[in-house]
Amino acid sequence: MLGLYDSAPASTYIDASAPSALTLVASNVIVGWLLSPLELVRTRLVVQSASPIHRKYRGTFHALKTVAREEGGLAALYFSPYHAVPTLVKHTLDTVFRNMGSFALDRVSGIDPYDHPTTFAIGGLVWKTISAVVMLPVDTIRTRLQAQPRYTSKAASESAPLSGSVASKGKQADRFVEYRTCVPISPVPYTGMVNCAWRIITEEGASLKQLKKRRMAAMNGEGQRASNFGYYGLRGLYPGISVQLMANIGVFGLSFVKVEEMDGAF
């Protein structure tokens, strides 16, 4: 359209790249921040127990109303550092990695996608790999924080009367129900992004083989002399990293297949 390819980098038709890039990042961050309560509700609905007995949220609107009532209102969901900081970090980095790759390769690295398509494709693979390495820990930490309720009106909800009047039945319908998940979550609440990352590294960084080795050392009385530093690791911050990398390599290979098919058509 308009003489431009759909895959053309933004730098080919934008005169002032820096203001346009800042506008793009700012708009995505603002929209992501405005929709962050819905993302939190989505995570809660996905993680909550599937049992009807232990189910806390009945749907999207009920979950949004319940979270706002028990966790400080919509203002807390928007401005609390436990939700606002991960949201801003996530949407800022996600916008940069999703939309600034062609700009970085074309304008910064000087790799033209038409003169050097192979080099440009390799640069795109490297860019997507860096994106996966950076974004997976951010997404993991943000999901952990979203799945962790931070009650502010738990006592008031628990103290609702259970009489038979109509008003009491309305209060009974809104009484506090403990949030139970279908997957294990940390019994000790995280205090922020840094605390969550550090605890994942120190508590979930060991492999199954290392855990068995540490258990055997503890049974033999060697646990007091052994250091825990060897069991720290980043594996807990990168769930599914191998699948993501394989998908990036697959897309990289398909780009060459597409080019070869187009050459053969002529």
GROMACS .gro file of C-alpha atoms in nm:
model
  266
    1MET     CA    1   0.000   0.000   0.000
    2LEU     CA    2   0.125   0.352  -0.090
    3GLY     CA    3   0.430   0.192  -0.251
    4LEU     CA    4   0.553   0.036   0.075
    5TYR     CA    5   0.593  -0.327   0.169
    6ASP     CA    6   0.407  -0.453   0.476
    7SER     CA    7   0.737  -0.574   0.620
    8ALA     CA    8   0.917  -0.246   0.558
    9PRO     CA    9   1.083  -0.103   0.870
   10ALA     CA   10   0.935   0.211   1.016
   11SER     CA   11   1.257   0.401   0.954
   12THR     CA   12   1.198   0.388   0.575
   13TYR     CA   13   0.893   0.614   0.587
   14ILE     CA   14   0.939   0.817   0.909
   15ASP     CA   15   1.146   1.133   0.884
   16ALA     CA   16   1.183   1.196   1.259
   17SER     CA   17   1.235   0.850   1.408
   18ALA     CA   18   1.307   0.951   1.768
   19PRO     CA   19   0.984   1.147   1.834
   20SER     CA   20   0.780   0.878   1.656
   21ALA     CA   21   0.943   0.603   1.862
   22LEU     CA   22   0.880   0.791   2.187
   23THR     CA   23   0.518   0.849   2.089
   24LEU     CA   24   0.476   0.479   2.009
   25VAL     CA   25   0.626   0.370   2.340
   26ALA     CA   26   0.428   0.626   2.541
   27SER     CA   27   0.095   0.534   2.379
   28ASN     CA   28   0.148   0.161   2.437
   29VAL     CA   29   0.255   0.215   2.797
   30ILE     CA   30  -0.049   0.434   2.871
   31VAL     CA   31  -0.292   0.187   2.713
   32GLY     CA   32  -0.126  -0.105   2.894
   33TRP     CA   33  -0.146   0.081   3.225
   34LEU     CA   34  -0.515   0.164   3.173
   35LEU     CA   35  -0.595  -0.199   3.095
   36SER     CA   36  -0.374  -0.343   3.371
   37PRO     CA   37  -0.667  -0.427   3.606
   38LEU     CA   38  -0.812  -0.649   3.333
   39GLU     CA   39  -0.475  -0.822   3.291
   40LEU     CA   40  -0.464  -0.881   3.667
   41VAL     CA   41  -0.817  -1.025   3.661
   42ARG     CA   42  -0.724  -1.250   3.368
   43THR     CA   43  -0.428  -1.391   3.564
   44ARG     CA   44  -0.644  -1.449   3.873
   45LEU     CA   45  -0.910  -1.631   3.671
   46VAL     CA   46  -0.651  -1.851   3.500
   47VAL     CA   47  -0.467  -1.939   3.821
   48GLN     CA   48  -0.762  -1.986   4.055
   49SER     CA   49  -0.883  -2.331   4.154
   50ALA     CA   50  -1.116  -2.502   3.908
   51SER     CA   51  -1.318  -2.658   4.192
   52PRO     CA   52  -1.660  -2.492   4.237
   53ILE     CA   53  -1.617  -2.524   4.613
   54HIS     CA   54  -1.294  -2.322   4.626
   55ARG     CA   55  -1.360  -2.090   4.332
   56LYS     CA   56  -1.339  -1.727   4.442
   57TYR     CA   57  -1.419  -1.536   4.122
   58ARG     CA   58  -1.729  -1.620   3.915
   59GLY     CA   59  -1.631  -1.415   3.610
   60THR     CA   60  -1.450  -1.110   3.480
   61PHE     CA   61  -1.677  -0.843   3.625
   62HIS     CA   62  -1.721  -1.025   3.956
   63ALA     CA   63  -1.344  -1.067   3.984
   64LEU     CA   64  -1.286  -0.699   3.907
   65LYS     CA   65  -1.542  -0.591   4.169
   66THR     CA   66  -1.407  -0.834   4.428
   67VAL     CA   67  -1.044  -0.737   4.375
   68ALA     CA   68  -1.132  -0.367   4.394
   69ARG     CA   69  -1.332  -0.420   4.715
   70GLU     CA   70  -1.077  -0.635   4.896
   71GLU     CA   71  -0.751  -0.481   4.774
   72GLY     CA   72  -0.800  -0.106   4.810
   73GLY     CA   73  -1.015  -0.011   4.511
   74LEU     CA   74  -0.921   0.070   4.152
   75ALA     CA   75  -0.681   0.341   4.272
   76ALA     CA   76  -0.468   0.073   4.441
   77LEU     CA   77  -0.474  -0.141   4.126
   78TYR     CA   78  -0.349   0.153   3.920
   79PHE     CA   79  -0.107   0.324   4.159
   80SER     CA   80   0.012   0.051   4.394
   81PRO     CA   81   0.384  -0.017   4.329
   82TYR     CA   82   0.313  -0.391   4.339
   83HIS     CA   83   0.105  -0.357   4.022
   84ALA     CA   84   0.205  -0.026   3.861
   85VAL     CA   85   0.582  -0.082   3.848
   86PRO     CA   86   0.567  -0.428   3.683
   87THR     CA   87   0.305  -0.299   3.439
   88LEU     CA   88   0.513   0.000   3.331
   89VAL     CA   89   0.830  -0.208   3.300
   90LYS     CA   90   0.655  -0.481   3.106
   91HIS     CA   91   0.477  -0.261   2.854
   92THR     CA   92   0.779  -0.034   2.803
   93LEU     CA   93   1.019  -0.318   2.727
   94ASP     CA   94   0.758  -0.512   2.529
   95THR     CA   95   0.690  -0.211   2.303
   96VAL     CA   96   1.060  -0.153   2.248
   97PHE     CA   97   1.133  -0.514   2.153
   98ARG     CA   98   0.821  -0.555   1.938
   99ASN     CA   99   0.848  -0.236   1.736
  100MET     CA  100   1.205  -0.105   1.756
  101GLY     CA  101   1.387  -0.405   1.608
  102SER     CA  102   1.382  -0.285   1.248
  103PHE     CA  103   1.480   0.065   1.358
  104ALA     CA  104   1.777  -0.066   1.556
  105LEU     CA  105   1.898  -0.284   1.270
  106ASP     CA  106   1.841  -0.028   0.994
  107ARG     CA  107   1.926   0.308   1.149
  108VAL     CA  108   2.162   0.209   1.432
  109SER     CA  109   2.341  -0.093   1.282
  110GLY     CA  110   2.315   0.027   0.923
  111ILE     CA  111   2.183  -0.305   0.787
  112ASP     CA  112   1.953  -0.245   0.492
  113PRO     CA  113   1.678  -0.510   0.466
  114TYR     CA  114   1.680  -0.498   0.084
  115ASP     CA  115   2.054  -0.488   0.018
  116HIS     CA  116   2.145  -0.740   0.290
  117PRO     CA  117   1.834  -0.955   0.361
  118THR     CA  118   2.029  -1.245   0.511
  119THR     CA  119   2.221  -1.023   0.752
  120PHE     CA  120   1.899  -0.844   0.840
  121ALA     CA  121   1.726  -1.177   0.912
  122ILE     CA  122   2.014  -1.288   1.136
  123GLY     CA  123   1.996  -0.955   1.316
  124GLY     CA  124   1.623  -1.010   1.365
  125LEU     CA  125   1.692  -1.353   1.516
  126VAL     CA  126   1.945  -1.201   1.757
  127TRP     CA  127   1.698  -0.925   1.847
  128LYS     CA  128   1.419  -1.177   1.920
  129THR     CA  129   1.657  -1.385   2.130
  130ILE     CA  130   1.751  -1.080   2.337
  131SER     CA  131   1.380  -1.001   2.369
  132ALA     CA  132   1.307  -1.350   2.505
  133VAL     CA  133   1.598  -1.333   2.751
  134VAL     CA  134   1.482  -0.996   2.884
  135MET     CA  135   1.103  -1.034   2.873
  136LEU     CA  136   1.057  -1.384   3.016
  137PRO     CA  137   1.180  -1.288   3.367
  138VAL     CA  138   0.965  -0.972   3.358
  139ASP     CA  139   0.656  -1.170   3.258
  140THR     CA  140   0.729  -1.437   3.519
  141ILE     CA  141   0.772  -1.186   3.800
  142ARG     CA  142   0.465  -0.986   3.697
  143THR     CA  143   0.250  -1.300   3.683
  144ARG     CA  144   0.370  -1.406   4.028
  145LEU     CA  145   0.281  -1.065   4.172
  146GLN     CA  146  -0.058  -1.063   4.001
  147ALA     CA  147  -0.144  -1.407   4.138
  148GLN     CA  148  -0.071  -1.286   4.491
  149PRO     CA  149  -0.368  -1.108   4.655
  150ARG     CA  150  -0.290  -0.809   4.876
  151TYR     CA  151  -0.597  -0.779   5.095
  152THR     CA  152  -0.677  -0.449   5.266
  153SER     CA  153  -1.039  -0.516   5.374
  154LYS     CA  154  -1.024  -0.885   5.460
  155ALA     CA  155  -1.141  -0.837   5.818
  156ALA     CA  156  -1.442  -0.631   5.713
  157SER     CA  157  -1.547  -0.895   5.463
  158GLU     CA  158  -1.509  -1.177   5.715
  159SER     CA  159  -1.721  -0.994   5.972
  160ALA     CA  160  -2.033  -0.979   5.749
  161PRO     CA  161  -2.338  -1.113   5.941
  162LEU     CA  162  -2.503  -1.434   5.826
  163SER     CA  163  -2.865  -1.369   5.926
  164GLY     CA  164  -3.167  -1.444   5.707
  165SER     CA  165  -3.263  -1.086   5.612
  166VAL     CA  166  -3.236  -0.957   5.259
  167ALA     CA  167  -2.965  -0.708   5.350
  168SER     CA  168  -2.767  -0.975   5.531
  169LYS     CA  169  -2.797  -1.207   5.233
  170GLY     CA  170  -2.644  -0.937   5.015
  171LYS     CA  171  -2.356  -0.904   5.258
  172GLN     CA  172  -2.330  -1.283   5.278
  173ALA     CA  173  -2.289  -1.298   4.901
  174ASP     CA  174  -1.992  -1.063   4.932
  175ARG     CA  175  -1.831  -1.235   5.229
  176PHE     CA  176  -1.461  -1.308   5.213
  177VAL     CA  177  -1.352  -1.627   5.034
  178GLU     CA  178  -0.988  -1.735   5.045
  179TYR     CA  179  -0.816  -1.732   4.706
  180ARG     CA  180  -0.702  -2.083   4.619
  181THR     CA  181  -0.499  -2.164   4.312
  182CYS     CA  182  -0.464  -2.466   4.085
  183VAL     CA  183  -0.083  -2.438   4.107
  184PRO     CA  184   0.135  -2.388   4.415
  185ILE     CA  185   0.222  -2.027   4.499
  186SER     CA  186   0.463  -1.893   4.755
  187PRO     CA  187   0.318  -1.900   5.108
  188VAL     CA  188   0.527  -1.594   5.193
  189PRO     CA  189   0.410  -1.290   4.990
  190TYR     CA  190   0.656  -1.117   4.761
  191THR     CA  191   0.730  -0.756   4.850
  192GLY     CA  192   0.819  -0.637   4.500
  193MET     CA  193   0.990  -0.718   4.172
  194VAL     CA  194   1.342  -0.734   4.316
  195ASN     CA  195   1.234  -0.951   4.608
  196CYS     CA  196   1.041  -1.182   4.376
  197ALA     CA  197   1.335  -1.220   4.137
  198TRP     CA  198   1.582  -1.286   4.419
  199ARG     CA  199   1.361  -1.545   4.584
  200ILE     CA  200   1.300  -1.725   4.255
  201ILE     CA  201   1.676  -1.738   4.197
  202THR     CA  202   1.753  -1.862   4.548
  203GLU     CA  203   1.452  -2.090   4.600
  204GLU     CA  204   1.381  -2.230   4.253
  205GLY     CA  205   1.716  -2.213   4.078
  206ALA     CA  206   1.828  -2.567   4.157
  207SER     CA  207   1.759  -2.858   3.925
  208LEU     CA  208   1.604  -3.184   4.045
  209LYS     CA  209   1.948  -3.347   4.048
  210GLN     CA  210   2.088  -3.066   4.264
  211LEU     CA  211   1.793  -3.091   4.503
  212LYS     CA  212   1.849  -3.464   4.548
  213LYS     CA  213   2.217  -3.401   4.607
  214ARG     CA  214   2.142  -3.138   4.870
  215ARG     CA  215   1.890  -3.368   5.038
  216MET     CA  216   2.146  -3.650   5.055
  217ALA     CA  217   2.403  -3.408   5.197
  218ALA     CA  218   2.156  -3.299   5.466
  219MET     CA  219   2.079  -3.661   5.556
  220ASN     CA  220   2.452  -3.734   5.590
  221GLY     CA  221   2.503  -3.434   5.818
  222GLU     CA  222   2.688  -3.228   5.558
  223GLY     CA  223   2.417  -2.965   5.513
  224GLN     CA  224   2.561  -2.728   5.772
  225ARG     CA  225   2.896  -2.712   5.596
  226ALA     CA  226   2.758  -2.687   5.241
  227SER     CA  227   2.693  -2.348   5.092
  228ASN     CA  228   2.366  -2.271   4.916
  229PHE     CA  229   2.537  -2.057   4.654
  230GLY     CA  230   2.588  -2.351   4.422
  231TYR     CA  231   2.211  -2.408   4.415
  232TYR     CA  232   2.123  -2.057   4.298
  233GLY     CA  233   2.016  -2.033   3.937
  234LEU     CA  234   1.812  -1.849   3.678
  235ARG     CA  235   1.609  -2.147   3.558
  236GLY     CA  236   1.305  -2.034   3.760
  237LEU     CA  237   1.298  -1.701   3.577
  238TYR     CA  238   1.296  -1.865   3.232
  239PRO     CA  239   1.003  -2.108   3.205
  240GLY     CA  240   0.970  -2.222   2.846
  241ILE     CA  241   1.284  -2.044   2.724
  242SER     CA  242   1.385  -2.341   2.507
  243VAL     CA  243   1.045  -2.344   2.333
  244GLN     CA  244   1.068  -1.971   2.267
  245LEU     CA  245   1.417  -2.000   2.121
  246MET     CA  246   1.314  -2.290   1.899
  247ALA     CA  247   1.015  -2.088   1.775
  248ASN     CA  248   1.246  -1.796   1.690
  249ILE     CA  249   1.475  -2.029   1.496
  250GLY     CA  250   1.175  -2.175   1.313
  251VAL     CA  251   1.052  -1.831   1.210
  252PHE     CA  252   1.406  -1.745   1.100
  253GLY     CA  253   1.417  -2.055   0.878
  254LEU     CA  254   1.072  -1.989   0.731
  255SER     CA  255   1.183  -1.643   0.622
  256PHE     CA  256   1.438  -1.804   0.387
  257VAL     CA  257   1.179  -2.049   0.255
  258LYS     CA  258   0.951  -1.758   0.172
  259VAL     CA  259   1.229  -1.575  -0.009
  260GLU     CA  260   1.320  -1.885  -0.212
  261GLU     CA  261   0.957  -1.936  -0.313
  262MET     CA  262   0.929  -1.575  -0.428
  263ASP     CA  263   1.251  -1.609  -0.634
  264GLY     CA  264   1.122  -1.928  -0.792
  265ALA     CA  265   0.795  -1.761  -0.890
  266PHE     CA  266   0.983  -1.520  -1.115
   0.00000   0.00000   0.00000
